[in-house]
Coordinates of C-alpha atoms and ligand atoms in Angstrom, one line a residue:
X230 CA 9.6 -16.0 -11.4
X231 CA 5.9 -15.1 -10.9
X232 CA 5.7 -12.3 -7.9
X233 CA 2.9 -13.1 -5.3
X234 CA 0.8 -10.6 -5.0
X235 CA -1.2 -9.2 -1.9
X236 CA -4.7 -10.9 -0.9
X237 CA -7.3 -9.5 -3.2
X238 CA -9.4 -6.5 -0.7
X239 CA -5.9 -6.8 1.1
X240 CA -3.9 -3.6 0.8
X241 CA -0.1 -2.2 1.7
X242 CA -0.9 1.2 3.5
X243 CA 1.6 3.9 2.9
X244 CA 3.3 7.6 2.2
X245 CA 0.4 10.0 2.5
X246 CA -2.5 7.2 3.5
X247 CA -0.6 6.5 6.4
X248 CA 0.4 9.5 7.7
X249 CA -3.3 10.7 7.3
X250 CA -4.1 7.2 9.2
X251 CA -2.1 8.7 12.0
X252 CA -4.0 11.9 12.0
X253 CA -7.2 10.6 12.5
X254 CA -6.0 8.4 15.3
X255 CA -3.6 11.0 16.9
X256 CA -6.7 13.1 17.2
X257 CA -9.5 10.8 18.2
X258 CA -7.2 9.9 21.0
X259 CA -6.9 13.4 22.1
X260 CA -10.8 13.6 22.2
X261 CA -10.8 10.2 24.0
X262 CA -8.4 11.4 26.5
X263 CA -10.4 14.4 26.9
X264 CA -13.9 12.3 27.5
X265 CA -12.5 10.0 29.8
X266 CA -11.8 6.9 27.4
X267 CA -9.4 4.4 27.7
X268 CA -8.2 2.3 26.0
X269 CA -7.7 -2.0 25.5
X270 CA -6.6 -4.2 22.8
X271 CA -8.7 -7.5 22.1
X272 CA -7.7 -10.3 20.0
X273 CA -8.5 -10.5 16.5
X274 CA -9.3 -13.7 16.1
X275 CA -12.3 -15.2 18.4
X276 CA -15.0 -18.3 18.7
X277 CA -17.1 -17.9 15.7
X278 CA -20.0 -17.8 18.0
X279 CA -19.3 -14.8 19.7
X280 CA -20.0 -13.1 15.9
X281 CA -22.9 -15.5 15.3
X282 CA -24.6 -14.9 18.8
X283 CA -23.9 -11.0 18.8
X284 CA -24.7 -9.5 15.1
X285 CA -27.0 -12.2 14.2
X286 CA -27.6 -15.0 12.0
X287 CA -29.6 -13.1 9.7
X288 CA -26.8 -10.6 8.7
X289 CA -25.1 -10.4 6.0
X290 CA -21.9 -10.2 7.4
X291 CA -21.9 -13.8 9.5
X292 CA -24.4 -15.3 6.2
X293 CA -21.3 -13.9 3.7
X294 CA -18.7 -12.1 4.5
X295 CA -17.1 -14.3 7.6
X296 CA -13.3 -15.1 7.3
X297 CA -14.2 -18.4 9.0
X298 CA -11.8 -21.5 9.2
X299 CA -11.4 -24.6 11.1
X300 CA -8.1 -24.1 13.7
X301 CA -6.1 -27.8 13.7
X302 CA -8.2 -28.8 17.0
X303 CA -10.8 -28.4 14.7
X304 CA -13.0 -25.6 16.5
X305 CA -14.6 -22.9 14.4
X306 CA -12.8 -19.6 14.6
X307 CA -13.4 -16.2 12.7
X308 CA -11.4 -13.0 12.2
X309 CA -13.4 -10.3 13.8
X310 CA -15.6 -8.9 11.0
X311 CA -16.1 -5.8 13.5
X312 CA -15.0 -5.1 17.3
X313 CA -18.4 -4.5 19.5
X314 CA -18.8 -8.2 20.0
X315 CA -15.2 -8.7 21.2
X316 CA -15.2 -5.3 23.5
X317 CA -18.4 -6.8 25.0
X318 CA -16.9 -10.4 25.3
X319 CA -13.8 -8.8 27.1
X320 CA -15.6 -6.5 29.2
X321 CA -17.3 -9.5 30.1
X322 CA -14.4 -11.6 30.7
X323 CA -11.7 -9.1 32.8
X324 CA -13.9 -8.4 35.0
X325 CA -14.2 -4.9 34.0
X326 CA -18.0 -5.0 34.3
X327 CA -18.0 -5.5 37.8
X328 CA -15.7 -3.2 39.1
X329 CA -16.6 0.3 37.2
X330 CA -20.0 1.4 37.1
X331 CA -19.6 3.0 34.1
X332 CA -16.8 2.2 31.1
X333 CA -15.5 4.0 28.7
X334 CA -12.9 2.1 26.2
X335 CA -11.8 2.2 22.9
X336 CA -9.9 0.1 20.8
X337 CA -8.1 0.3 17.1
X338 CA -7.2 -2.3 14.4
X339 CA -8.6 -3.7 11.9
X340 CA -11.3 -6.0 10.7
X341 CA -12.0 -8.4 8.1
X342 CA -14.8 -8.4 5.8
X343 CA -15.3 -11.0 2.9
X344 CA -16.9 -8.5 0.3
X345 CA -17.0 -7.6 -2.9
X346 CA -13.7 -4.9 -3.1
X347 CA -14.7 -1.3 -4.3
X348 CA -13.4 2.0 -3.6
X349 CA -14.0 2.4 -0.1
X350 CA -14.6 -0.8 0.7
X351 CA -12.1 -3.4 1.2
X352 CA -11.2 -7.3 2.9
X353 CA -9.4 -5.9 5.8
X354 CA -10.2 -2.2 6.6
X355 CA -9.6 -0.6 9.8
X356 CA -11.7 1.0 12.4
X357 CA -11.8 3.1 15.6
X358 CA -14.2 1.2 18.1
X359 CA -15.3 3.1 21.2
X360 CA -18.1 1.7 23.3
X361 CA -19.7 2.7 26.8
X362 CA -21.3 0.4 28.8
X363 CA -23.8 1.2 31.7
X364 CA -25.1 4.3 31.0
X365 CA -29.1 4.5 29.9
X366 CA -29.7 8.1 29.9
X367 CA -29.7 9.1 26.2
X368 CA -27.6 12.3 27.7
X369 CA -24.7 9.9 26.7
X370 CA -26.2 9.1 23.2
X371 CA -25.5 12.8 22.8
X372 CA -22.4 13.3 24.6
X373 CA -20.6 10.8 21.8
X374 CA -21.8 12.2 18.8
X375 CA -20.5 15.5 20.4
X376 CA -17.4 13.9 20.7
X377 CA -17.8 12.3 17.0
X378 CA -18.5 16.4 15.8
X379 CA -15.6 17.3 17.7
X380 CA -13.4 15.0 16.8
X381 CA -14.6 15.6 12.6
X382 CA -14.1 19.3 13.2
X383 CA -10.7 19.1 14.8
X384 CA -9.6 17.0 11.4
X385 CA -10.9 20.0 9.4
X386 CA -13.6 17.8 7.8
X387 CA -16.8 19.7 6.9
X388 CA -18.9 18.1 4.1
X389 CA -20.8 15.2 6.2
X390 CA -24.4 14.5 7.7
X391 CA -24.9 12.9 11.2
X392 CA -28.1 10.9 10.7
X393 CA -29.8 9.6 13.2
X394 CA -32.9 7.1 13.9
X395 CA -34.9 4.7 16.8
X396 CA -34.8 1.3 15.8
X397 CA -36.8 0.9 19.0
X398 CA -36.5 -2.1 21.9
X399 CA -37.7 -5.8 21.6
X400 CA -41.0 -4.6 22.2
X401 CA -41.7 -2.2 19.7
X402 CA -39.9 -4.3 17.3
X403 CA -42.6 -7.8 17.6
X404 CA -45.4 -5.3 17.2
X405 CA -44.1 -3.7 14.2
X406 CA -43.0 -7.1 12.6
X407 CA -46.9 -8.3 12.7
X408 CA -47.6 -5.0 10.7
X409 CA -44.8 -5.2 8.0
X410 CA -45.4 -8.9 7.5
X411 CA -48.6 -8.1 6.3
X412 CA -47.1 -5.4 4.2
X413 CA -44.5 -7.7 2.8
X414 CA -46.6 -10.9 1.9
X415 CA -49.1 -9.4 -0.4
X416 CA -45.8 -8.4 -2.7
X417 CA -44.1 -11.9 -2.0
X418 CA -43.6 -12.6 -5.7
X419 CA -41.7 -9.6 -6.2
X420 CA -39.1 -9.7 -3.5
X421 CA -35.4 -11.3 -4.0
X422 CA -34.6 -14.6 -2.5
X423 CA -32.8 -13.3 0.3
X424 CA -35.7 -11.2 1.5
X425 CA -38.3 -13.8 1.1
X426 CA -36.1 -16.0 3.4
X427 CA -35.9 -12.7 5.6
X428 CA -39.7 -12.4 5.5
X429 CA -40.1 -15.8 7.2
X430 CA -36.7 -15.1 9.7
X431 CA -35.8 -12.0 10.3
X432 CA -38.7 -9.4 8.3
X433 CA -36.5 -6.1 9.5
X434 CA -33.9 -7.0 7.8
X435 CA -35.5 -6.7 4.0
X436 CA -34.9 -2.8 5.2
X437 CA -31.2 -3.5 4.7
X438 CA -31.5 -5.3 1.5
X439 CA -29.7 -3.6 -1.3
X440 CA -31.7 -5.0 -4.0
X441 CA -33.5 -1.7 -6.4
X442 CA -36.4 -4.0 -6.2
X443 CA -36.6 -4.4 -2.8
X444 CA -35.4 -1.0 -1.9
X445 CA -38.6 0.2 -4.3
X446 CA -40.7 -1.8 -2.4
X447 CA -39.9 -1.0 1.1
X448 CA -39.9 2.6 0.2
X449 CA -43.9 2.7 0.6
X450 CA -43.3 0.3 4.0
X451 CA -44.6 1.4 7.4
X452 CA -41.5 2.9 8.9
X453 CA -40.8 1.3 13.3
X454 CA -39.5 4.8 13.7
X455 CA -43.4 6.1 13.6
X456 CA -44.4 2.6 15.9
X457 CA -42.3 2.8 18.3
X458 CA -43.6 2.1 22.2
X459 CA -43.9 5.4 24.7
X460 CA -40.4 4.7 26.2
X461 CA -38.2 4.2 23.6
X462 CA -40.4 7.3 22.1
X463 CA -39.5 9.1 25.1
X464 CA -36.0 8.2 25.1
X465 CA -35.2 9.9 21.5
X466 CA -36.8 12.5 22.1
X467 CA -34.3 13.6 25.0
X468 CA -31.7 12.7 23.1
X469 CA -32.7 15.2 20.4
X470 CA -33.4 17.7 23.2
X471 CA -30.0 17.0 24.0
X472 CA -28.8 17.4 20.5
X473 CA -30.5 20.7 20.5
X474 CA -28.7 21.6 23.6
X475 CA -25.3 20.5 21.8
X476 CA -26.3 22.5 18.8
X477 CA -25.2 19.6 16.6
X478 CA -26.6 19.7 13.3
X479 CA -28.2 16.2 12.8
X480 CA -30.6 14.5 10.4
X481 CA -33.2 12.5 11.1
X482 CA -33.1 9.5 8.8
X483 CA -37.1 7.2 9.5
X484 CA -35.0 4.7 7.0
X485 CA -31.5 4.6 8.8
X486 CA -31.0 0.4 9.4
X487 CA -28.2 -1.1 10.5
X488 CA -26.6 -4.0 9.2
X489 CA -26.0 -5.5 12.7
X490 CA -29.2 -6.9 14.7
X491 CA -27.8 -6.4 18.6
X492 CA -29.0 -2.4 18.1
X493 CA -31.8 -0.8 20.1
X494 CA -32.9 2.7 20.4
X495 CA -30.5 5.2 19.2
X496 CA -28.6 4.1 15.6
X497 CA -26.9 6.5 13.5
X498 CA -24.1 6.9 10.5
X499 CA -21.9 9.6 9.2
X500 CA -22.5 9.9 5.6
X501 CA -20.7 11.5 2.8
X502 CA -21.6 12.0 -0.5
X503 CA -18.0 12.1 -2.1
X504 CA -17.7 8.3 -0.8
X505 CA -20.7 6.7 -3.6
X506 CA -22.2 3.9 -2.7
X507 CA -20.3 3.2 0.5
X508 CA -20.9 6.6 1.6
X509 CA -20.9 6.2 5.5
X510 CA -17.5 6.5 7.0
X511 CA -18.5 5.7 11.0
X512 CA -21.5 4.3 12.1
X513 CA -22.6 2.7 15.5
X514 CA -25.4 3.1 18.1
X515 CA -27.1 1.3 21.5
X516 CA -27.2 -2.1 21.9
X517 CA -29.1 -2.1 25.3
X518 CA -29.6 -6.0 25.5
X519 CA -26.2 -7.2 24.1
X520 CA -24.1 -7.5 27.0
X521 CA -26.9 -9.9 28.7
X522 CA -27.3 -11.8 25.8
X523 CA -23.6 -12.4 26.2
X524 CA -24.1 -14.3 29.0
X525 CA -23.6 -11.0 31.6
X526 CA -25.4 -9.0 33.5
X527 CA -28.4 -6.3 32.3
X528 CA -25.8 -3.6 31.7
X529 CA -26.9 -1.0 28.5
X530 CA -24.6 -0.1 25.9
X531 CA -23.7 2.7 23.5
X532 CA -20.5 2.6 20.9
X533 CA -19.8 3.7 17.6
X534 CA -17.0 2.9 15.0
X535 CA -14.7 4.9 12.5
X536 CA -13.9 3.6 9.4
X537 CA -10.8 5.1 8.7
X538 CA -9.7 3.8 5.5
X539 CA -13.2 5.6 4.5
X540 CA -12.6 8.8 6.3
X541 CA -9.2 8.8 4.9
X542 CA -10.6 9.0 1.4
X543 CA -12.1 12.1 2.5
X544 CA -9.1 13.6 4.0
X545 CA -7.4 16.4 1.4
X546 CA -3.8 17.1 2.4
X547 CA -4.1 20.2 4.0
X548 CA -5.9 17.9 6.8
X549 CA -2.6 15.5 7.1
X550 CA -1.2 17.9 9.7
X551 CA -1.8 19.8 12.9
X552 CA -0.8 23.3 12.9
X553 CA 1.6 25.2 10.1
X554 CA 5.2 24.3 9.7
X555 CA 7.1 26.9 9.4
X556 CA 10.5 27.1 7.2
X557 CA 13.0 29.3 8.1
X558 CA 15.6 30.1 4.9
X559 CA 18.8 31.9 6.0
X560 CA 21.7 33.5 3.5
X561 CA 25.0 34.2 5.0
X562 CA 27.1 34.3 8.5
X563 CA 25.0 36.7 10.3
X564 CA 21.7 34.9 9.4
X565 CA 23.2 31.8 10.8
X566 CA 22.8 33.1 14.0
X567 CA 19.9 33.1 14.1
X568 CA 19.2 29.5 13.4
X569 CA 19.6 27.9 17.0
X570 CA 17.7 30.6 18.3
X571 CA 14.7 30.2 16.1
X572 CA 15.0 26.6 16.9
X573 CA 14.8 27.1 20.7
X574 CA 11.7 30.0 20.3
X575 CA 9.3 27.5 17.4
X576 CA 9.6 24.0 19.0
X577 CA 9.2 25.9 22.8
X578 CA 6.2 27.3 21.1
X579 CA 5.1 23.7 19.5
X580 CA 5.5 24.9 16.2
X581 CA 6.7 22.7 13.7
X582 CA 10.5 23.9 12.6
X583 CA 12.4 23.3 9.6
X584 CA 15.8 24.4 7.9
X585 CA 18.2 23.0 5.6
X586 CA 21.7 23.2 6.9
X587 CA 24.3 24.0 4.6
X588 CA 22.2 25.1 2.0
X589 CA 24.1 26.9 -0.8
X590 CA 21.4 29.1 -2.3
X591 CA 17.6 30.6 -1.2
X592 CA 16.3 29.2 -4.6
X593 CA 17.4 25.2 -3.2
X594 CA 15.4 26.2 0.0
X595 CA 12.9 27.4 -1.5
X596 CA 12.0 24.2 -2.9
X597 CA 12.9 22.0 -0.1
X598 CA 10.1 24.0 1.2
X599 CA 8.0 23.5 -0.4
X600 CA 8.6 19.5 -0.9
X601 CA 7.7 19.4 2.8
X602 CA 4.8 21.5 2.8
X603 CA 5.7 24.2 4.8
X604 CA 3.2 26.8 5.4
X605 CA 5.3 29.6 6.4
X606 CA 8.5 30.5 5.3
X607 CA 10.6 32.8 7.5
X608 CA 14.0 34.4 4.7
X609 CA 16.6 36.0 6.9
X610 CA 19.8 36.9 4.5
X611 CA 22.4 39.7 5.7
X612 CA 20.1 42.4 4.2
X613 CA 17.4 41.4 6.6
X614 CA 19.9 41.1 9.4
X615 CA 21.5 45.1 8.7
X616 CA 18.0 46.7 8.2
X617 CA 16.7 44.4 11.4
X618 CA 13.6 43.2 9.6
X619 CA 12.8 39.1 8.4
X620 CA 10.8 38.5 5.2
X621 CA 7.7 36.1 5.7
X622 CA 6.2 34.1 2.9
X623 CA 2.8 32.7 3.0
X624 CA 3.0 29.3 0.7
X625 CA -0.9 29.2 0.0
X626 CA -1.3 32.5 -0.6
X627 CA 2.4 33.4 -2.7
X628 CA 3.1 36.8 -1.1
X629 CA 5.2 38.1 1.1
X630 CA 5.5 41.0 3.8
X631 CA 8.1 42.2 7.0
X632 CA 8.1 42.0 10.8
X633 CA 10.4 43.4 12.9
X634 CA 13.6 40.8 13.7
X635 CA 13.1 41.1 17.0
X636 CA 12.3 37.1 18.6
X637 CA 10.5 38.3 21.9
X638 CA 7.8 39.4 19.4
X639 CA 7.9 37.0 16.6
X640 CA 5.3 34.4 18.1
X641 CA 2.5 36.9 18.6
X642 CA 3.5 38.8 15.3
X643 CA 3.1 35.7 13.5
X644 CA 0.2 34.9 15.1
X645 CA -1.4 38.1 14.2
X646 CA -0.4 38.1 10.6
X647 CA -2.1 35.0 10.2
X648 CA -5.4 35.2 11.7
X649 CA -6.3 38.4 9.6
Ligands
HAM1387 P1 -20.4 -1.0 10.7 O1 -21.4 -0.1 10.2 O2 -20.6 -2.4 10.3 O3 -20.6 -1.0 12.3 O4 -19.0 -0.5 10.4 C1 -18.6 0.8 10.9 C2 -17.8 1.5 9.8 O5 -16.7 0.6 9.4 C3 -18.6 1.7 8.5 O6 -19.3 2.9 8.6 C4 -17.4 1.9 7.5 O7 -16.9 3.2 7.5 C5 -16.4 0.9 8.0 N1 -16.4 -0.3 7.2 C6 -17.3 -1.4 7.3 N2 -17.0 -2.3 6.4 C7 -16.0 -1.9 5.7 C8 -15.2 -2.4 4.6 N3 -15.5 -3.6 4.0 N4 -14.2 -1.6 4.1 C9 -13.9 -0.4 4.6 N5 -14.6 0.1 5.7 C10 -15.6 -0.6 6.2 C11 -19.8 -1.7 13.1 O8 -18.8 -2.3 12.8 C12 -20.2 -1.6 14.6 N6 -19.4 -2.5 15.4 C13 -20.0 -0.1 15.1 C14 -20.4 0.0 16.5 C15 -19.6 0.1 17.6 N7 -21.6 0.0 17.0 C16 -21.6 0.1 18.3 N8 -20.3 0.1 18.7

C-alpha cells in the first residue's frame, strides 16, 4: 500500500533537533524568569481578521501565505501565521491590560506559513514570542535586546549581527510616502506587478519586495530612517545611548523593513550568514499603535520572536547541553565503592553523572562514553584506589592527567583543571 506522507513544509522533529529545541527554550525561559516574564498560551487558530487587521492587507503573509479555511458554520478562520496579533488580542480580552501597568509575557508554539519550503524555511516552524506592553521609554527597546544578547550568549552562539533601524510613527511615515511616490513613479515601467499595486496601496512595502529588480531600484531610494520627525528621532537615539550603555554590539541597518505593517519606531533582526537567504533567525520590534487599533486602549508595545527551527540550524552539538558530563569508569571491587559516593558528590554539585553498571572492561566504557558525549571521564581501577590518585580524561582534548582521590577536593580540583 502507498505510505502517506507528512504535509509538504510539514516536518517530524527529532533525536538531536529536538533536544537542541529544548535548549533554546530551557534557556530563554531562564532569561525570562530572570526579566520578569511570564508566560500564557493562546490558541492557534483565530478570526481571520484578527491577522488581516493587525499585519496588514498589504503583506505578504495575509496576501499568500494564510492557512485560511471556512469552519462548518461557515466563518473565516486562519492558523496563526505569527503570535503578536493573538498575544495582543488576549491581552486585550483577559483583562490583563487593565490590571498591570506594565506586562511582560511570552508564549511558544508554532506557526504556519504557506511558503515556498527551503532550508530554513518551512509550513509550520516554531517560534518564541515575547511581547511587553505599556512601556514607551526606549530604555525597554534596549533592555530586550539585552535579554536577546544574553540569552544568544548563554546558548554559546557567536557568529550573528543585531541590526537595528526606525521605521518611524504614522507621521513620519505620510510625509516620507509623498517623497518616495515621487521616486517610484518615474521608474513605474520597471517595477514588478506586486510593487506597482504597492505603489498605489501601500508604497513602503516595495522596500520588502524581493524582486533583483526591485531591490536594484529601491537601492538608490530615499531611506524614512533619514526623514524621520524630531520624536521618533529622539526616541532612537536613546535607545542607541542605551545600547551604548549595554555595550551591545549592534548594527545599524537604514534598509532593515519588516514584513509586518503594525511596527513603529524601533525594528530589528538577528542575522546570520550561515542561514542564506533566510538568514534572520529572530526578529521583532514596537508596534506603538497596535493594541488601539485592536479595539483597546492607547497602550505601546515592544516584542520580538525566535525562530527556532532557524536558530537550531545554527546550533553545533557542543551547544545541545549545559555544563560538562562527566563519566566516571571504575575497574574492580574497591573502585566500586566509590560509585555511590561520586553519585551523591556530582549531582549535589549539579553536574551531570554517568556510569555503566556492570561493565566488564574499561575499553566498553570507554565507548559508552563517548556515545553519550561525555566531556570528562573520571578512571578509578584498583591501581588508582592503592596509590590514592583517579585518572581524568579530557574527551575534546584526548589526554589525560591525576588528582588526588580525595572527594572533599574533587569539585574544586576539577574545576581548576578545567578553567586553565
Ligand atoms: P517575523 O519576522 O515574521 O516576525 O518572524 C520571526 C522569526 O520567525 C523570523 O526571523 C524567522 O526566524 C522565523 N520564521 C518566520 N517564518 C518562518 C518560516 N516560514 N520557517 C521558519 N522560520 C520562520 C514575527 O513573526 C513577529 N510576530 C515578531 C514580533 C513579536 N514582533 C513583535 N513581537
Amino acid at each position: 500500500m502507498e505510505k502517506i506522507k507528512s504535509l509538504r513544509g510539514f516536518r517530524d522533529i527529532f533525536g538531536d533537533e529536538v533536544i537542541k529545541f529544548r535548549r533554546i527554550e530551557e534557556v530563554s525561559r531562564r532569561y525570562f524568569s530572570l526579566f520578569g516574564y511570564k508566560e500564557i498560551i493562546i490558541p492557534v487558530l483565530e478570526n481571520t481578521g484578527l491577522f488581516i487587521r493587525s499585519i496588514g492587507d498589504t503583506t505578504d503573509i495575509v496576501e499568500k501565505e494564510m492557512f485560511t479555511f471556512r469552519d462548518t458554520g461557515g466563518d473565516s478562520i486562519t492558523l496563526r501565521p505569527e503570535a503578536t496579533a493573538g498575544m495582543v488580542r488576549a491581552y486585550l480580552d483577559t483583562g490583563i491590560f487593565a490590571r498591570e501597568r506594565i506586562s511582560k509575557l511570552f508564549s511558544i508554539g508554532p506557526m504556519f506559513r504557506h511558503e515556498r519550503p527551503q532550508k530554513g524555511r518551512y509550513r509550520e516552524f516554531r517560534q518564541i514570542d515575547v511581547e511587553v506592553f505599556g512601556i514607551e521609554a526606549p530604555i525597554i527597546d534596549a533592555e530586550i535586546i539585552w535579554m536577546i544578547f544574553l540569552i544568544l550568549k548563554s546558548i554559546g552562539l557567536t557568529e550573528y549581527t543585531i541590526e537595528i533601524n526606525s521605521v518611524g510613527c504614522p507621521e513620519c511615515r505620510e510625509d516620507f510616502k509623498g517623497l518616495i511616490v515621487g521616486y517610484f513613479e518615474d521608474k513605474r515601467q520597471d517595477l514588478c506587478e506586486d510593487c506597482r499595486r504597492r505603489l498605489q496601496r501601500n508604497p513602503l512595502r516595495i522596500f520588502d519586495c524581493k524582486n533583483p529588480v526591485c531591490i536594484e531600484i529601491s537601492g538608490s531610494s530615499p531611506l524614512l530612517f533619514d526623514n524621520l520627525c524630531e520624536t521618533c528621532k529622539l526616541h532612537f537615539k536613546d535607545f542607541l545611548s542605551h545600547i551604548e550603555e549595554f555595550k551591545i554590539p549592534v548594527s545599524i541597518n537604514k534598509r532593515l523593513v519588516r514584513g509586518l505593517d503594525y511596527y513603529t519606531r524601533t525594528v530589528f533582526e538577528v542575522t546570520s550568514g550561515s542561514l542564506g537567504s533566510q538568514n534572520a533567525f529572530l526578529a521583532g520590534g514596537r508596534y506603538d499603535n497596535l493594541v488601539q487599533s485592536m479595539g483597546g486602549p492607547s497602550i505601546p508595545g515592544i516584542g520580538f520572536a525566535i525562530g527556532v527551527d532557524r536558530l537550531a540550524l545554527l546550533m553545533t552539538p557542543s551547544m545541545q547541553k549545559e555544563g560538562p558530563i562527566v563519566f566516571l569508569a571504575y575497574l574492580g571491587d574497591k573502585a566500586k565503592g566509590f560509585i555511590v559516593p561520586m553519585i551523591r558528590l556530582f549531582t549535589e554539585n549539579n553536574i551531570k553523572f554517568f556510569y555503566l553498571p556492570d561493565a566488564k572492561s574499561l575499553k566498553s566504557q570507554m565507548r559508552y562514553a563517548d556515545s553519550i558525549g561525555a566531556d570528562i571521564v573520571m578512571i578509578i581501577g584498583d591501581d588508582e584506589v592503592e596509590k590514592g590518585i583517579i585518572t581524568v580524561r579530557d574527551m575534546a582534548q584526548s589526554n589525560q592527567t591525576t588528582l588526588p582521590l580525595n572527594l572533599t577536593n574533587l569539585i574544586d580540583n576539577l574545576k581548576r583543571l578545567f578553567e586553565k
